[in-house]
Amino acid sequence: MTVVTGSSPTRKKIMSIIAHVLLIGASIVMLYPLLWLMASSFRPENEIFTSGVSVLPSPNWSIDSYIRGWNGLRVGFGQLFINSFVISILSVIGNVIACSLAAYAFARLEFAGRRFWFAMMLMTLMLPYQVTLIPQYVFFLNLGWVNTILPLVVPKFLAADAFFIFLMVQFFRGLPKELDEAARMDGAGPWRIYWKIILPLSTPVLATAAIFTFIWTWDDFFGPLIYLSDLRQYTVMLGLRTFTDNTGMSDYGGMFAMSVLSLVPIFVFFLLFQRLLIEGIATTGMKR
Amino acid sequence: MSIRLGRRQFLMGSSALAAAAAFGSGPAWAQGATLRQFFWGGQARADRTYAVNDLFTAANGAGVDSSFLGWGDYWPKLATETAGGNAPDIVQMDYRYIVEYAKRNAIAPLDEYVGSALKLDGFDEDQLEGGKVDGQLYGISLGANSVAQLVNLAAFEEAGIEPPNRDTTYDDIRAMGEAFQSANVRGGIRVIADGSGSEPMLDNWLRQKGLALYTADGQLGFDADAAIEWFTLWQGFRNDGICVTAEDQALDTNGPLETTMVVMGKSAMMPSNSNQLVAFQTLMTDALTITNYPRIAEGVGGGHYRKPSMFFSVGGSSANKELAAEYLSFFVNDLEAAKVLGVERGIPCIEATREAVAPDLNAADQIALEFVANLGDLLGPLPPPPPAAAGEIDASLLRVLSQEVAFGARSPEDAGQYFVSEAAAILQRAS
Amino acid sequence: MATQVDNTASSGAGRVAPPSFWSGVWQNHAPGYLFLLPWLIGFLGLTIGPILTSFYLSFTHFDLLTAPRWAGLDNYMRMFTNDPKFAASMRVTFVFVIFSVPLKLAFALGVALLLNRGMKGLPLYRALFYLPSLLGASVAIAILWRQMFAGNGLVNQVLANFGIQGPSWISNPNTSLWTLIILAVWQFGSPMIIFLAGLRQIPQDMYEAASLDGASKWRQFWKITLPMLTPVVFFNAIIQTIEAFKSFTPSFIISGGTGGPINSTLFYTLYLYNEAFGFFRMGYASALAWVLLAIVALFTAFSFLSSKYWVHYDD
């Protein structure tokens, strides 16, 4: 941490080495499960559970699990990747737009009932989803949306995910108020301030919201479980759950193989968007 | 919009849904002659089922829109769809839940179709009986199976003793356990898993004593003394190193096959089912087989029964009940279909289909088929379907108490008393 | 939520002598509601209905398959007078919240500070530390976790090198909850990312000015970094606490839904889920949910009240 008191070059160097050693050590702990996952995905079925937590490749390794897994589910996993991708991307767009609008209202605008609505918004975070599932299902069924992706995507465009509103509120409130006031003096309305000042200065938090939305939507299992019934519409996460059945034959190899592949898109998305995390005030023209 | 989901609306859910259906909200309904099917299972079961669906479509012209999930995900989804009045036309049912669903009209009685759309000539009487609730037929058994002891033959060979056979008693198990200890196979593998929390094993043991898990009127079929004897039996096995330790047994989360004691190499035997041998064998290199549960004493039998391993039922709100009945008829009668299905869901319930599948079975399937077909004096009558609260008694009472005894939090006496009194309370609350 | 202290200066600046009362109302309140519109539509249209329905259901017996029957306060009475599992699951959940939240936040903040220094290979480390959170609580993770913390698992193999004979962590009722706490802490990626975003938003010129004044790095951390980060610390603390109270998937996946051994990992929402979908008691489950909501809301309200004294906004 920023505990460095002196600034002599040797000391700095030592601290840097210590930091790297710590980070590398920790990285191994972080990485181990992934290595194990990959090792397991290349093992024959009857070796997976007899190999314990070894990450060494099996001498009998093969890519059968990948072929079997990819062609599973009759429709093939390619279709499932497309489905997950469409739902996740739409969710990112919906969340970033709708949540930033609401967050701007809560953080920067004065209006009657603001605190009430803010409290209501927080309340939606607190109720376990397990008990609203069935009423929600009945509602979407009445709309005729069940077995489409609408119940999974439309709520995102209506800022149903209070987490992101609250997150953005905290960041927007951290931006200096003088900016708004200066703009208002110049005759800018709320929309202009939102569009020209708040959003450009909020790249890190918008990127954070995009990353989380993509990953959490991709990983979400319960929504697709309840609303999608057609195999051709299954998401990757739902597909992964069809490999294992506690009562009969499972395909663990296929499950591990597709688990590894399912990480690729979210990891790539993270890598692409994490550069935006670093941009923002620190590097853009915050100095007025 | 929120007003549309008011309380009245929700209460009248089914009528609102009927209206929604009239608007053609479900894509499956719009086409009319397409059945929606939902079952639990893995890829292997799905491949077979889909192949049969194709055969049905070729023969009948009606399509089948089918999807599947693992057991754990299957039930919440089915409950949600049923609560919404949107249950599929054909659902897979389990012995445990059939009463629950039938009593609430979530699945439809099939008696009116028997003989016409649904042909059940030569269907095993006990399997037909197993699908009945209050005298009406709610489920068509897709195969029989039986509880069975899974045996790791390789471990027995290493221990240098004979594997158990159909005459093995609980006393013999103790002797085998001692032999395993002195042989110190694979760093101390035990002869048997801890069966004290296994409902089927308790059931089997009770039946051999002339008792039952549940009576026909849905009460507990045994008293505290029997429960105490049961917990004491296993406490002895545990203390003497015959069965696995409490910590090892607790690794088994009563679900995933990979957490079971035989797969984890902790024991050479454990309670299982005849139709699971194939699944276990794919996870292990050691040769496995199945045999019956131990006898309580020499010459005592009647503990086993041929249980319907799973049913197909027709959704209570299905608009295509007759077509669904035709599908069920095809599924259990058609010989081509039978060959495709094999014994993956259990042993077929009609003699002709059994003969059709027999020649193509692999070794593990053969063992299962022969085991279920030749139970002999081990076979007793089919017990009545368990009461609705049986699942809760199993999950939150039997399994927890068995662990509490194992970890020393309760004595067997205490656990036995508590089991009986608390089970009565749960049955009371559920009725 | 008594957070936003009215900024009289700014609202004074905005008030340009209104031509009429109604257009003043329009001018002052309409923009807020316009920006809030998508959320309002979603809230009133999608969210509040199911929430109120679940509140209604908490006063009924509802078995999912037939219509709910009015039960008055039965469910709440049973919970507080005749349900040992309610108490047990409460205890498990509180232990989980108390230990997992501070540890996870400490890790997340520590690593974020470490990664915020301009060192080499930074994006790589960031990605690596986020990886466990990508994995989520999948079946694969459940299998791995069971194998790592079993009696002969990796953890005990490492401990054996130090002469320690560990128990079977995951299947011993005394230690099983800790393996889930460790899992939660290990997946500290999300709060870490949020901390990083927060650190990035601190204006660099504040540090430059402080350096010119001769403030040490240590002093800069206490005087600039930490105060500027408090809105994000506040957010993470609240969110992580709410999430921990609602934690479901890890124990569901790892204990196979049983909450075992001996209910030692029976999280509150897992108990609720089993009641609803395992034993067909959605009415009771809804009552459980509303009690949880009350507890979490109380905690959140308290946090907001306290935030006046330690959270620094630039307004």
Coordinates of N, CA and C in Angstrom, one line a residue, chain A residues 45-50 71-74 133-139 141-147 221-222 224-232 234 238 241-252, chain B residues 1 4-5 9-10 16-17 20 25 27 36 38 40-45 50-51 54 65-71 73 76-77 79-81 83-84 86 255-258 263 276 278-279 282-285:
Chain A
E45 N -13.3 -39.2 -18.4 CA -14.4 -39.1 -17.4 C -14.0 -39.9 -16.1
N46 N -13.5 -41.1 -16.2 CA -13.3 -41.9 -15.0 C -12.0 -41.5 -14.2
E47 N -11.3 -40.4 -14.7 CA -10.1 -39.9 -13.9 C -10.4 -38.7 -13.2
I48 N -11.5 -38.0 -13.6 CA -11.7 -36.6 -13.0 C -11.8 -36.6 -11.5
F49 N -12.5 -37.6 -11.0 CA -12.7 -37.6 -9.5 C -11.7 -38.4 -8.8
T50 N -10.8 -39.1 -9.5 CA -9.8 -39.8 -8.8 C -8.5 -39.0 -8.8
N71 N -21.1 -30.3 -29.0 CA -22.2 -30.8 -29.8 C -23.4 -31.2 -29.0
G72 N -23.3 -31.0 -27.7 CA -24.4 -31.4 -26.8 C -25.6 -30.7 -27.0
L73 N -26.7 -31.1 -26.3 CA -27.9 -30.4 -26.3 C -28.6 -30.3 -27.6
R74 N -28.3 -31.1 -28.6 CA -28.9 -31.1 -29.9 C -28.7 -29.8 -30.7
L133 N -40.2 -14.4 -7.4 CA -40.1 -15.1 -8.7 C -41.4 -15.5 -9.3
I134 N -42.3 -16.1 -8.5 CA -43.5 -16.6 -9.0 C -44.5 -15.5 -9.5
P135 N -44.7 -14.5 -8.6 CA -45.6 -13.3 -9.1 C -45.0 -12.7 -10.3
Q136 N -43.7 -12.6 -10.4 CA -43.1 -12.0 -11.6 C -43.3 -12.9 -12.8
Y137 N -43.2 -14.2 -12.6 CA -43.4 -15.1 -13.7 C -44.8 -15.0 -14.2
V138 N -45.8 -15.0 -13.3 CA -47.2 -14.9 -13.7 C -47.4 -13.6 -14.5
F139 N -46.8 -12.5 -14.0 CA -46.9 -11.2 -14.7 C -46.4 -11.3 -16.1
L141 N -46.0 -13.9 -17.9 CA -46.8 -14.9 -18.6 C -48.0 -14.2 -19.2
N142 N -48.6 -13.3 -18.3 CA -49.8 -12.5 -18.8 C -49.5 -11.7 -20.0
L143 N -48.2 -11.1 -20.0 CA -47.8 -10.3 -21.1 C -47.5 -11.1 -22.3
G144 N -47.4 -12.4 -22.1 CA -47.0 -13.3 -23.2 C -45.5 -13.3 -23.5
W145 N -44.8 -13.0 -22.5 CA -43.3 -12.8 -22.7 C -42.5 -14.1 -22.3
V146 N -43.2 -15.0 -21.7 CA -42.5 -16.2 -21.2 C -42.0 -17.0 -22.5
N147 N -40.8 -17.6 -22.3 CA -40.2 -18.3 -23.4 C -39.7 -17.3 -24.5
F221 N -28.2 -17.6 -13.9 CA -28.8 -18.9 -14.2 C -30.3 -19.0 -13.9
F222 N -30.7 -18.3 -12.8 CA -32.1 -18.4 -12.4 C -33.1 -17.8 -13.4
P224 N -32.8 -17.2 -16.7 CA -33.0 -18.1 -17.9 C -33.7 -19.4 -17.5
L225 N -33.4 -19.9 -16.3 CA -34.0 -21.2 -15.9 C -35.5 -21.0 -15.9
I226 N -36.0 -19.9 -15.4 CA -37.4 -19.8 -15.2 C -38.1 -19.4 -16.5
Y227 N -37.5 -18.5 -17.3 CA -38.2 -17.9 -18.4 C -37.9 -18.6 -19.7
L228 N -36.9 -19.4 -19.9 CA -36.6 -20.0 -21.2 C -36.9 -21.5 -21.1
S229 N -37.7 -22.0 -22.0 CA -38.0 -23.4 -22.0 C -37.5 -24.1 -23.2
D230 N -37.3 -23.4 -24.3 CA -36.9 -24.0 -25.5 C -35.4 -24.1 -25.6
L231 N -34.9 -25.3 -25.9 CA -33.5 -25.6 -25.9 C -32.7 -24.6 -26.8
R232 N -33.4 -24.2 -27.9 CA -32.8 -23.3 -28.9 C -32.5 -21.9 -28.3
Y234 N -31.8 -21.6 -24.8 CA -31.0 -21.8 -23.6 C -29.8 -20.9 -23.7
L238 N -27.3 -22.1 -18.5 CA -28.4 -23.1 -18.4 C -27.9 -24.4 -19.1
R241 N -25.9 -26.5 -16.9 CA -26.6 -27.3 -15.9 C -27.2 -28.6 -16.4
T242 N -27.3 -28.7 -17.7 CA -27.8 -29.9 -18.2 C -26.8 -31.1 -18.3
F243 N -25.6 -30.8 -18.0 CA -24.6 -31.8 -18.1 C -24.6 -32.7 -16.9
T244 N -25.0 -32.2 -15.8 CA -24.9 -33.0 -14.6 C -26.4 -33.3 -14.1
D245 N -26.6 -34.5 -13.7 CA -27.9 -34.8 -13.1 C -27.6 -35.8 -11.9
N246 N -28.0 -35.4 -10.8 CA -27.7 -36.1 -9.6 C -28.3 -37.5 -9.5
T247 N -29.3 -37.8 -10.3 CA -29.9 -39.1 -10.2 C -29.5 -40.1 -11.3
G248 N -28.7 -39.6 -12.2 CA -28.4 -40.6 -13.3 C -27.1 -40.2 -14.0
M249 N -27.0 -40.5 -15.2 CA -25.8 -40.2 -16.0 C -25.5 -38.8 -16.1
S250 N -24.3 -38.4 -15.8 CA -23.8 -37.0 -16.0 C -22.7 -37.1 -17.0
D251 N -22.4 -35.9 -17.5 CA -21.2 -35.7 -18.4 C -20.3 -34.7 -17.8
Y252 N -19.5 -35.1 -16.9 CA -18.7 -34.1 -16.2 C -17.6 -33.5 -17.1
Chain B
M1 N -49.7 -0.7 -14.9 CA -49.4 -2.1 -15.2 C -49.4 -3.0 -14.0
R4 N -52.4 -4.8 -12.8 CA -52.8 -6.1 -13.4 C -52.3 -7.3 -12.6
L5 N -51.3 -7.0 -11.8 CA -50.9 -8.1 -11.0 C -51.4 -7.9 -9.5
Q9 N -56.2 -10.7 -9.1 CA -55.7 -11.3 -10.4 C -54.8 -12.5 -10.1
F10 N -54.0 -12.3 -9.1 CA -53.1 -13.4 -8.8 C -53.9 -14.6 -8.3
A16 N -57.0 -16.0 -15.6 CA -56.3 -15.0 -16.3 C -55.4 -15.7 -17.3
L17 N -54.8 -16.8 -16.9 CA -53.9 -17.5 -17.8 C -54.7 -18.1 -19.0
A20 N -54.9 -15.5 -21.3 CA -53.6 -15.3 -22.0 C -53.4 -16.4 -23.1
S25 N -50.3 -16.8 -26.2 CA -49.0 -16.3 -25.7 C -47.9 -17.3 -25.8
P27 N -45.8 -19.9 -27.7 CA -45.6 -20.3 -29.0 C -46.0 -21.8 -29.3
R36 N -45.7 -30.1 -25.4 CA -44.5 -29.6 -24.6 C -44.2 -30.7 -23.6
F38 N -41.2 -31.9 -20.6 CA -40.1 -31.4 -19.7 C -39.7 -32.6 -18.8
W40 N -36.3 -34.4 -16.2 CA -35.0 -34.2 -15.6 C -34.1 -35.3 -16.1
G41 N -32.8 -35.0 -16.2 CA -31.9 -36.0 -16.7 C -30.7 -35.4 -17.2
G42 N -29.8 -36.2 -17.8 CA -28.6 -35.7 -18.4 C -28.6 -35.8 -19.9
Q43 N -27.5 -35.5 -20.5 CA -27.4 -35.6 -22.0 C -27.8 -37.0 -22.5
A44 N -27.3 -38.0 -21.8 CA -27.6 -39.4 -22.3 C -29.1 -39.7 -22.4
R45 N -29.8 -39.3 -21.3 CA -31.2 -39.5 -21.3 C -31.9 -38.6 -22.4
Y50 N -35.1 -37.7 -27.2 CA -35.3 -37.0 -28.5 C -35.5 -37.9 -29.7
A51 N -34.7 -39.0 -29.6 CA -34.8 -40.0 -30.7 C -36.2 -40.6 -30.7
D54 N -38.7 -38.1 -32.1 CA -38.6 -38.1 -33.6 C -39.5 -39.3 -34.2
D65 N -42.1 -30.6 -28.4 CA -41.1 -29.6 -28.0 C -40.6 -30.0 -26.6
S66 N -39.3 -30.4 -26.6 CA -38.9 -31.0 -25.3 C -37.7 -30.2 -24.7
S67 N -37.7 -30.1 -23.4 CA -36.5 -29.6 -22.8 C -36.2 -30.3 -21.5
F68 N -35.0 -30.2 -21.0 CA -34.6 -31.0 -19.8 C -33.6 -30.2 -19.0
L69 N -33.6 -30.6 -17.7 CA -32.6 -30.0 -16.8 C -32.2 -31.1 -15.8
G70 N -31.2 -30.8 -15.0 CA -30.8 -31.7 -13.9 C -31.9 -31.7 -12.8
W71 N -31.9 -32.8 -12.0 CA -32.9 -33.0 -11.0 C -33.2 -31.7 -10.1
D73 N -32.6 -28.6 -10.6 CA -33.2 -27.4 -11.3 C -34.6 -27.7 -11.8
P76 N -37.9 -26.7 -9.1 CA -38.4 -25.3 -8.9 C -39.0 -24.7 -10.2
K77 N -38.4 -25.1 -11.4 CA -39.0 -24.7 -12.6 C -40.4 -25.2 -12.8
A79 N -42.4 -26.2 -10.6 CA -43.4 -25.6 -9.6 C -43.8 -24.2 -10.0
T80 N -42.8 -23.5 -10.6 CA -43.1 -22.1 -11.0 C -44.1 -22.2 -12.2
E81 N -43.8 -23.0 -13.1 CA -44.7 -23.1 -14.3 C -46.1 -23.6 -13.9
A83 N -47.5 -23.2 -10.9 CA -48.1 -22.1 -10.2 C -48.7 -21.1 -11.1
G84 N -48.0 -20.9 -12.3 CA -48.5 -19.9 -13.3 C -49.5 -20.5 -14.2
N86 N -49.0 -22.8 -16.3 CA -48.4 -23.0 -17.6 C -47.5 -24.3 -17.6
G255 N -26.6 -35.8 -3.1 CA -27.0 -35.4 -4.4 C -26.0 -35.9 -5.4
P256 N -25.1 -35.0 -5.7 CA -24.1 -35.3 -6.8 C -23.4 -36.7 -6.6
L257 N -23.3 -37.5 -7.7 CA -22.7 -38.8 -7.6 C -21.3 -38.7 -7.1
E258 N -20.6 -37.6 -7.5 CA -19.2 -37.5 -7.3 C -18.9 -37.3 -5.8
V263 N -17.4 -43.4 -4.9 CA -16.6 -42.6 -5.9 C -15.4 -41.9 -5.2
Q276 N -28.6 -46.8 -11.3 CA -27.5 -45.9 -11.3 C -26.1 -46.6 -11.5
V278 N -24.7 -47.8 -14.1 CA -24.1 -47.4 -15.3 C -23.4 -46.0 -15.0
A279 N -24.2 -45.1 -14.4 CA -23.7 -43.8 -14.1 C -22.4 -43.8 -13.2
T282 N -19.2 -45.1 -15.1 CA -18.5 -44.2 -15.9 C -17.5 -43.3 -15.2
L283 N -17.8 -43.2 -13.8 CA -16.9 -42.3 -13.1 C -15.7 -43.0 -12.5
M284 N -15.7 -44.3 -12.6 CA -14.6 -45.1 -11.9 C -14.0 -46.1 -12.8
T285 N -12.7 -46.3 -12.5 CA -12.0 -47.4 -13.3 C -12.2 -48.7 -12.6

